[in-house]
Amino acid sequence: MNDLQVQSKRKFPKGLAILSVLVLLGLIPIVIRYIYGLGAMSNLNDGRPWGLWISFDLYCGVALAAGGFTLAGAVYVFRLEKYHSVARPAVLTAFLGYTLVILALLVDLGQPWFIWHIMVTPNIHSPLFEVGVCVLTYTIVLALEFSPAVFEKFNWHLPLRVIRAIQIPLVIAGVCLSTLHQSSLGSMLLMAPTYLHPLWYTPILPIMFLNSAIAVGPAMVMFESTLTGKALGHKQSHEIMEGLGKIIPWILGIYLVLKLGDLLLAGEIGLIFTAYPYNLNWWIEILVGIVAPMVLFNLKSIRKSDTKLFWVAVLVILGLMFNRFNVSMFALAMRPGYTYFPTWMEFAISAGLVADSMLVIWLAYKLLPMMQHEPAQIAAPGSR
Amino acid sequence: MSFGVLYDSTKCIGCRGCQVACKQWNERKGEPTTNTGSIENPPLLTSKTVTRIRFTETDYNDKFQFVFTKLQCMHCEHPACAEACPVSALQKRPDGPVTYDDSRCFGCRYCMTVCPFGIPTFDWDTPIPWIRKCTFCADRVTSGLKPACVTTCPSGALKFGDREELLAEAKARIAAEPERYVDHIYGEKEVGGTSWLLLSPIPFEKVGLPTLPEEPVVVNVERAMSFVPPVLVGVAAIMTGVYWLAKRRETNGNKTAGKKEGAVKK
């Protein structure tokens, strides 16, 4: 009797409390930034004009949101119906990922209120222009791709039918836009041949960026569906976890061949032994993020266990994040005479934004039909 | 014709009149600095100081050398900043200057990240910040005047004129007094050439200028960006094709499944 009473008393979950605190903490630096300028709350300087926000929020954020286009493509274009139940969560996470990128830009840009200038006086030769336009349009595409969840919830038949009709073109547009801007994030760094260390600088950087994003997309889906499963108490399908775990090593394999082949052809393979300390970053990136997952995903004992598959997916994600930090921060030389380490406020903004999206994901699972929704083709009314 | 400025370090007397003239013409504020043990000041280029003289004390050819170097935007022939700028705020004018348009910039700082010389700076201390760098006094040049720093230079270390003529003159100066200069015109070939040219009595890496390749830094980017339209069309076509095939297989699969079902029923 007593136990029942305790159970029935609904408490504010601890996780949500932590997330809410993080969101609030992230708001303080934003206020300071808009009153006193970027220098007052960040350690960004003329020698390191792009810092934590670009490396984490933009470079990692966009890559980790690749689950949206890889899974949507797999389910709606390649017709791999098996993954249908994770497509919608993947699209939502991608949408939130891109919203996070845009919100981070509103803090990072010097004059974010002029962001529309990118449409008025564009420089079509700039890779950043391409990234900007693709991120903007793709965010809209993702919102439309996800919108059926909202329409289903409220039983709005007309918009639902409209979206269903354009669903396939939407997904294809999403794949095209993602291909372009995932690779263009690499093109952006092609502009810095004298700053980026030769272990990472290569003319095929855009292809590597796309390839690694495609590899991390499924890993991210494994990661988040396991976590939401744990947090919200529904069972993650083992078939999906195992299936994704089988695909990833192939994509990572191509990535490894590109990475090594490029260094070999450029005659720079010796750098992986001589270029201390940067070669350590390179080895960690290769061993943790590529070689280890390729081996582990192929072990039977790991394929059987969802928990182990989850942890291998975490390796892929960490490896990719380390790569993005290497190319955009650690191995990207600063101007002489400067140092950079982010302030707590820079961390607070990034953490607050991540907490934001986690809260929205939690709300979506509570309120919207996320896992069990109708298949792609809806039966015409009255046909049954 | 394209303008340039030739800076001859051996003629510079380190008076820093150029720094003052630049601030006056371009309305840049002064900034508080500390004594660093040298009269070189301020220690770094900032959004308030877009040109400055660097003092270098070093050994070269077994001799003590005290060398001045004027730092400012080099005004590249193939500027990375202009290629990078997503809103076309930075542009290379045919007559030389790389100009910056306040009314377009939204402060992404991509130009600062990619400049091979590490020149553009940012207003870190105001809520409404802009990028700042040497403007080549483009407004003065347009009206037929010399840049403010050149006009003020009392020792003839700065010379404004046609870039080709300045290049020829620099070569003539080196040829006439080979012991006075290193045989290198900084800016002649660096990253595809720059409008500003430097002469120095000691190698340029010794005065802290970056050693740069002759190839413009924008080459790989331009090639990568040229693939964008074909990739867009290609991916769209492949995805549509895959969808069509997968869908057809699905319907065919359903049909055969239906037939089998029918057969069982019979």
Coordinates of N, CA, C and O in Angstrom, one line a residue, chain A residues 43-168:
Chain A
N43 N 37.1 33.0 -25.3 CA 38.5 33.2 -25.5 C 38.9 33.3 -26.9 O 40.0 33.2 -27.3
L44 N 37.9 33.4 -27.8 CA 38.2 33.5 -29.2 C 39.0 34.8 -29.4 O 38.8 35.8 -28.7
N45 N 39.9 34.7 -30.4 CA 40.8 35.9 -30.6 C 41.2 35.9 -32.1 O 40.8 35.0 -32.9
D46 N 41.9 37.0 -32.5 CA 42.3 37.1 -33.9 C 43.1 35.9 -34.4 O 43.1 35.6 -35.6
G47 N 43.8 35.2 -33.5 CA 44.6 34.1 -33.9 C 43.8 32.8 -34.0 O 44.2 31.9 -34.7
R48 N 42.7 32.8 -33.3 CA 41.8 31.6 -33.3 C 40.4 32.1 -33.4 O 39.6 32.1 -32.5
P49 N 40.0 32.6 -34.6 CA 38.6 33.2 -34.7 C 37.5 32.2 -34.7 O 36.4 32.5 -34.4
W50 N 37.8 30.9 -35.0 CA 36.8 29.8 -34.9 C 37.2 28.9 -33.8 O 38.3 28.3 -33.9
G51 N 36.3 28.7 -32.8 CA 36.7 27.9 -31.7 C 35.8 26.7 -31.4 O 35.4 26.1 -32.4
L52 N 35.5 26.5 -30.2 CA 34.7 25.4 -29.8 C 33.3 25.3 -30.5 O 32.9 24.2 -30.9
W53 N 32.7 26.4 -30.7 CA 31.3 26.4 -31.3 C 31.4 25.8 -32.7 O 30.5 25.1 -33.2
I54 N 32.4 26.3 -33.5 CA 32.5 25.8 -34.9 C 32.9 24.3 -34.9 O 32.3 23.5 -35.6
S55 N 33.9 23.9 -34.0 CA 34.4 22.5 -34.0 C 33.3 21.6 -33.5 O 33.0 20.6 -34.1
F56 N 32.6 22.0 -32.4 CA 31.6 21.1 -31.8 C 30.3 21.2 -32.5 O 29.7 20.3 -33.0
D57 N 29.7 22.5 -32.4 CA 28.3 22.6 -32.8 C 28.2 22.5 -34.3 O 27.3 21.9 -34.8
L58 N 29.1 23.1 -35.1 CA 29.0 23.0 -36.6 C 29.6 21.7 -37.1 O 28.8 20.9 -37.7
Y59 N 30.9 21.5 -36.9 CA 31.5 20.4 -37.5 C 31.0 19.0 -37.0 O 30.6 18.1 -37.7
C60 N 31.0 18.9 -35.6 CA 30.4 17.6 -35.1 C 28.9 17.6 -35.2 O 28.4 16.5 -35.6
G61 N 28.3 18.7 -35.0 CA 26.8 18.7 -35.0 C 26.3 18.2 -36.4 O 25.4 17.4 -36.4
V62 N 26.8 18.8 -37.5 CA 26.3 18.5 -38.8 C 26.6 17.0 -39.1 O 25.8 16.3 -39.6
A63 N 27.8 16.6 -38.8 CA 28.2 15.2 -39.1 C 27.3 14.2 -38.3 O 26.8 13.2 -38.8
L64 N 27.1 14.5 -37.0 CA 26.3 13.6 -36.2 C 24.9 13.5 -36.6 O 24.1 12.6 -36.3
A65 N 24.4 14.6 -37.3 CA 23.0 14.6 -37.7 C 22.9 13.8 -39.0 O 21.8 13.8 -39.6
A66 N 23.9 13.2 -39.5 CA 23.9 12.5 -40.8 C 22.9 11.3 -40.7 O 22.6 10.7 -41.7
G67 N 22.6 10.9 -39.5 CA 21.6 9.8 -39.4 C 20.3 10.1 -40.1 O 19.6 9.2 -40.6
G68 N 20.0 11.3 -40.2 CA 18.7 11.7 -40.8 C 18.7 11.4 -42.3 O 17.7 10.7 -42.7
F69 N 19.7 11.7 -43.0 CA 19.6 11.4 -44.5 C 20.0 10.0 -44.8 O 19.5 9.4 -45.7
T70 N 20.9 9.4 -44.0 CA 21.3 8.0 -44.3 C 20.1 7.1 -44.0 O 19.7 6.2 -44.9
L71 N 19.4 7.3 -42.9 CA 18.3 6.4 -42.6 C 17.1 6.7 -43.4 O 16.4 5.7 -43.9
A72 N 16.8 8.0 -43.7 CA 15.6 8.3 -44.5 C 15.9 7.7 -45.9 O 15.0 7.2 -46.6
G73 N 17.1 7.9 -46.4 CA 17.5 7.3 -47.7 C 17.3 5.8 -47.7 O 16.8 5.2 -48.7
A74 N 17.8 5.1 -46.7 CA 17.7 3.7 -46.6 C 16.3 3.2 -46.6 O 16.0 2.2 -47.3
V75 N 15.4 3.9 -45.9 CA 14.1 3.4 -45.7 C 13.2 3.8 -47.0 O 12.5 2.9 -47.5
Y76 N 13.3 5.0 -47.4 CA 12.3 5.5 -48.4 C 12.8 5.4 -49.8 O 12.1 5.2 -50.7
V77 N 14.2 5.4 -50.0 CA 14.7 5.2 -51.4 C 15.1 3.8 -51.6 O 14.7 3.2 -52.6
F78 N 16.0 3.3 -50.7 CA 16.4 1.9 -50.9 C 15.4 0.9 -50.4 O 15.6 -0.3 -50.6
R79 N 14.3 1.3 -49.9 CA 13.2 0.5 -49.4 C 13.6 -0.6 -48.4 O 13.1 -1.7 -48.5
L80 N 14.5 -0.3 -47.5 CA 14.9 -1.2 -46.5 C 13.9 -1.1 -45.3 O 14.2 -0.4 -44.3
E81 N 12.8 -1.7 -45.5 CA 11.6 -1.5 -44.5 C 12.0 -1.9 -43.1 O 11.4 -1.4 -42.1
K82 N 13.0 -2.7 -42.9 CA 13.4 -3.2 -41.6 C 13.7 -2.0 -40.7 O 13.5 -2.1 -39.5
Y83 N 14.2 -0.9 -41.3 CA 14.7 0.2 -40.4 C 13.6 1.3 -40.3 O 13.9 2.4 -39.8
H84 N 12.4 0.9 -40.7 CA 11.3 1.9 -40.7 C 11.1 2.6 -39.3 O 10.9 3.8 -39.2
S85 N 11.2 1.7 -38.3 CA 10.8 2.3 -37.0 C 11.8 3.3 -36.4 O 11.5 4.1 -35.5
V86 N 13.1 3.3 -37.0 CA 14.1 4.2 -36.5 C 14.2 5.4 -37.4 O 14.9 6.4 -37.1
A87 N 13.6 5.4 -38.5 CA 13.7 6.5 -39.5 C 13.2 7.8 -38.9 O 13.8 8.8 -39.0
R88 N 12.0 7.7 -38.3 CA 11.4 9.0 -37.7 C 12.2 9.6 -36.6 O 12.5 10.8 -36.6
P89 N 12.7 8.7 -35.6 CA 13.6 9.3 -34.6 C 14.8 9.9 -35.2 O 15.3 11.0 -34.8
A90 N 15.4 9.2 -36.2 CA 16.6 9.7 -36.9 C 16.4 11.1 -37.5 O 17.2 12.0 -37.4
V91 N 15.2 11.2 -38.2 CA 14.9 12.5 -38.8 C 14.7 13.6 -37.8 O 15.2 14.7 -37.9
L92 N 14.1 13.2 -36.7 CA 13.9 14.2 -35.6 C 15.2 14.7 -35.0 O 15.5 15.9 -34.9
T93 N 16.1 13.7 -34.8 CA 17.4 14.1 -34.2 C 18.2 15.0 -35.2 O 18.8 15.9 -34.8
A94 N 18.1 14.6 -36.5 CA 18.8 15.4 -37.5 C 18.2 16.8 -37.5 O 19.0 17.8 -37.5
F95 N 16.9 16.9 -37.5 CA 16.3 18.3 -37.5 C 16.7 19.1 -36.3 O 17.1 20.2 -36.4
L96 N 16.8 18.4 -35.1 CA 17.2 19.1 -33.9 C 18.7 19.5 -34.0 O 19.2 20.6 -33.6
G97 N 19.5 18.6 -34.6 CA 20.9 18.8 -34.8 C 21.1 20.1 -35.6 O 21.9 21.0 -35.3
Y98 N 20.4 20.2 -36.7 CA 20.5 21.4 -37.6 C 20.0 22.6 -36.9 O 20.5 23.7 -37.1
T99 N 18.9 22.5 -36.1 CA 18.4 23.7 -35.4 C 19.5 24.1 -34.4 O 19.7 25.3 -34.3
L100 N 20.2 23.2 -33.8 CA 21.3 23.5 -32.9 C 22.4 24.2 -33.6 O 22.9 25.2 -33.1
V101 N 22.7 23.8 -34.8 CA 23.7 24.5 -35.6 C 23.3 25.9 -35.8 O 24.1 26.8 -35.6
I102 N 22.1 26.1 -36.2 CA 21.6 27.5 -36.5 C 21.6 28.3 -35.3 O 22.1 29.5 -35.3
L103 N 21.2 27.8 -34.1 CA 21.2 28.5 -32.9 C 22.6 28.9 -32.5 O 22.8 30.0 -32.0
A104 N 23.5 27.9 -32.6 CA 24.9 28.2 -32.3 C 25.4 29.3 -33.1 O 26.2 30.2 -32.7
L105 N 25.1 29.3 -34.4 CA 25.5 30.4 -35.3 C 25.0 31.8 -34.9 O 25.7 32.8 -35.0
L106 N 23.8 31.8 -34.3 CA 23.3 33.1 -33.8 C 24.1 33.7 -32.7 O 24.1 34.9 -32.5
V107 N 24.8 32.8 -32.0 CA 25.8 33.3 -31.0 C 27.1 33.6 -31.6 O 27.8 34.6 -31.3
D108 N 27.6 32.7 -32.5 CA 28.9 32.8 -33.0 C 29.1 33.9 -34.1 O 30.1 34.6 -34.1
L109 N 28.1 34.1 -34.9 CA 28.2 35.1 -35.9 C 28.3 36.5 -35.2 O 27.7 36.8 -34.2
G110 N 29.1 37.4 -35.9 CA 29.3 38.7 -35.3 C 28.0 39.5 -35.3 O 27.6 40.1 -34.4
Q111 N 27.3 39.4 -36.5 CA 26.0 40.1 -36.6 C 24.9 39.2 -37.2 O 24.6 39.3 -38.4
P112 N 24.4 38.3 -36.3 CA 23.5 37.3 -36.8 C 22.2 37.9 -37.4 O 21.6 37.2 -38.2
W113 N 21.9 39.1 -37.0 CA 20.7 39.7 -37.6 C 20.8 40.0 -39.1 O 19.8 40.3 -39.8
F114 N 22.0 39.9 -39.6 CA 22.2 40.0 -41.1 C 22.4 38.7 -41.8 O 22.9 38.6 -42.9
I115 N 22.0 37.6 -41.1 CA 22.2 36.3 -41.7 C 21.5 36.1 -43.1 O 22.0 35.4 -43.9
W116 N 20.5 36.9 -43.3 CA 19.8 36.8 -44.6 C 20.7 37.4 -45.8 O 20.4 37.2 -46.9
H117 N 21.7 38.1 -45.4 CA 22.6 38.6 -46.5 C 23.1 37.5 -47.4 O 23.5 37.8 -48.5
I118 N 23.2 36.3 -46.8 CA 23.7 35.2 -47.6 C 22.8 34.9 -48.8 O 23.3 34.3 -49.8
M119 N 21.6 35.4 -48.8 CA 20.7 35.2 -49.9 C 20.7 36.4 -50.8 O 20.4 36.3 -52.0
V120 N 21.0 37.6 -50.3 CA 20.9 38.8 -51.0 C 22.2 39.1 -51.8 O 22.2 39.5 -53.0
T121 N 23.4 39.0 -51.1 CA 24.6 39.2 -51.8 C 25.5 38.0 -51.8 O 26.6 38.0 -51.1
P122 N 25.0 36.9 -52.4 CA 25.8 35.6 -52.2 C 27.1 35.6 -53.0 O 27.2 36.3 -54.0
N123 N 28.0 34.8 -52.5 CA 29.2 34.5 -53.2 C 29.2 33.0 -53.5 O 29.6 32.2 -52.7
I124 N 28.7 32.7 -54.7 CA 28.4 31.3 -55.0 C 29.7 30.4 -55.0 O 29.7 29.2 -55.1
H125 N 30.9 31.1 -55.0 CA 32.1 30.3 -55.0 C 32.6 29.9 -53.7 O 33.5 29.1 -53.5
S126 N 31.9 30.5 -52.6 CA 32.4 30.2 -51.3 C 31.8 28.9 -50.8 O 30.6 28.7 -50.8
P127 N 32.6 27.9 -50.2 CA 32.0 26.7 -49.7 C 31.1 27.0 -48.5 O 30.2 26.3 -48.2
L128 N 31.4 28.1 -47.8 CA 30.6 28.4 -46.6 C 29.2 28.9 -47.1 O 28.2 28.6 -46.4
F129 N 29.2 29.6 -48.2 CA 27.8 29.9 -48.8 C 27.0 28.6 -49.0 O 25.9 28.5 -48.7
E130 N 27.7 27.6 -49.6 CA 27.0 26.4 -49.9 C 26.5 25.7 -48.7 O 25.4 25.2 -48.6
V131 N 27.4 25.7 -47.7 CA 27.0 25.1 -46.4 C 25.8 25.8 -45.8 O 24.8 25.2 -45.4
G132 N 25.9 27.1 -45.8 CA 24.8 27.9 -45.3 C 23.5 27.7 -45.9 O 22.5 27.4 -45.3
V133 N 23.5 27.7 -47.3 CA 22.2 27.5 -48.0 C 21.7 26.1 -47.8 O 20.5 25.9 -47.6
C134 N 22.6 25.1 -47.9 CA 22.2 23.7 -47.7 C 21.6 23.5 -46.3 O 20.6 22.8 -46.2
V135 N 22.3 24.0 -45.3 CA 21.8 23.8 -43.9 C 20.4 24.4 -43.8 O 19.5 23.8 -43.2
L136 N 20.3 25.6 -44.3 CA 19.0 26.3 -44.2 C 17.9 25.5 -44.9 O 16.8 25.2 -44.3
T137 N 18.1 25.1 -46.2 CA 17.1 24.4 -46.9 C 16.9 23.0 -46.3 O 15.7 22.5 -46.2
Y138 N 18.0 22.3 -45.9 CA 17.8 21.0 -45.4 C 17.1 21.0 -44.1 O 16.3 20.0 -43.8
T139 N 17.2 22.0 -43.3 CA 16.4 22.1 -42.0 C 15.0 22.2 -42.3 O 14.1 21.5 -41.7
I140 N 14.6 22.9 -43.4 CA 13.2 23.0 -43.8 C 12.7 21.6 -44.3 O 11.7 21.1 -43.9
V141 N 13.6 20.9 -45.1 CA 13.2 19.6 -45.6 C 13.0 18.6 -44.4 O 12.1 17.9 -44.4
L142 N 13.9 18.7 -43.4 CA 13.8 17.8 -42.3 C 12.5 18.1 -41.5 O 11.8 17.1 -41.1
A143 N 12.2 19.4 -41.4 CA 10.9 19.7 -40.7 C 9.7 19.1 -41.4 O 8.8 18.5 -40.8
L144 N 9.8 19.2 -42.8 CA 8.7 18.6 -43.5 C 8.7 17.1 -43.4 O 7.6 16.5 -43.3
E145 N 9.9 16.5 -43.5 CA 9.9 15.0 -43.4 C 9.4 14.6 -42.0 O 8.8 13.5 -41.9
F146 N 9.6 15.4 -41.0 CA 9.1 15.0 -39.7 C 7.7 15.3 -39.4 O 7.0 14.7 -38.6
S147 N 7.2 16.3 -40.2 CA 5.8 16.8 -39.9 C 4.7 15.8 -39.8 O 3.8 16.0 -39.1
P148 N 4.8 14.7 -40.6 CA 3.7 13.7 -40.5 C 3.4 13.3 -39.0 O 2.3 13.0 -38.6
A149 N 4.5 13.2 -38.2 CA 4.3 12.8 -36.8 C 3.4 13.7 -36.1 O 2.5 13.3 -35.3
V150 N 3.5 15.0 -36.4 CA 2.6 16.0 -35.8 C 1.2 15.9 -36.4 O 0.2 15.9 -35.6
F151 N 1.1 15.7 -37.7 CA -0.2 15.6 -38.3 C -1.0 14.4 -37.9 O -2.2 14.4 -37.7
E152 N -0.2 13.3 -37.7 CA -0.9 12.0 -37.3 C -1.4 12.2 -35.9 O -2.5 11.8 -35.6
K153 N -0.6 12.9 -35.1 CA -1.1 13.1 -33.7 C -2.4 13.8 -33.6 O -3.3 13.5 -32.9
F154 N -2.5 14.9 -34.4 CA -3.8 15.7 -34.4 C -4.8 15.3 -35.4 O -5.8 16.0 -35.6
N155 N -4.4 14.2 -36.2 CA -5.4 13.7 -37.2 C -5.7 14.7 -38.3 O -6.9 14.9 -38.6
W156 N -4.7 15.4 -38.7 CA -5.0 16.4 -39.8 C -4.7 15.6 -41.1 O -3.6 15.4 -41.5
H157 N -5.8 15.3 -41.8 CA -5.7 14.4 -42.9 C -5.1 15.1 -44.2 O -4.3 14.5 -44.9
L158 N -5.5 16.3 -44.4 CA -5.2 17.0 -45.6 C -3.6 17.2 -45.7 O -3.0 16.8 -46.7
P159 N -3.1 17.9 -44.7 CA -1.6 18.1 -44.8 C -0.9 16.8 -44.8 O 0.2 16.7 -45.5
L160 N -1.4 15.8 -44.1 CA -0.7 14.5 -44.1 C -0.7 13.9 -45.5 O 0.4 13.4 -45.9
R161 N -1.8 14.1 -46.2 CA -1.8 13.5 -47.6 C -0.9 14.3 -48.5 O -0.2 13.7 -49.3
V162 N -0.8 15.6 -48.3 CA 0.1 16.4 -49.1 C 1.6 16.0 -48.9 O 2.3 15.7 -49.8
I163 N 2.0 15.8 -47.6 CA 3.3 15.5 -47.3 C 3.6 14.1 -47.8 O 4.7 13.8 -48.4
R164 N 2.6 13.1 -47.7 CA 2.8 11.8 -48.2 C 3.1 11.8 -49.7 O 4.0 11.0 -50.2
A165 N 2.4 12.7 -50.4 CA 2.6 12.7 -51.8 C 4.0 13.2 -52.2 O 4.5 12.7 -53.2
I166 N 4.5 14.1 -51.5 CA 5.9 14.6 -51.8 C 7.0 14.0 -51.0 O 8.1 14.4 -51.0
Q167 N 6.6 12.9 -50.3 CA 7.6 12.3 -49.4 C 8.9 11.9 -50.0 O 10.0 12.2 -49.6
I168 N 8.8 11.1 -51.1 CA 10.0 10.6 -51.8 C 10.8 11.7 -52.4 O 12.0 11.7 -52.1

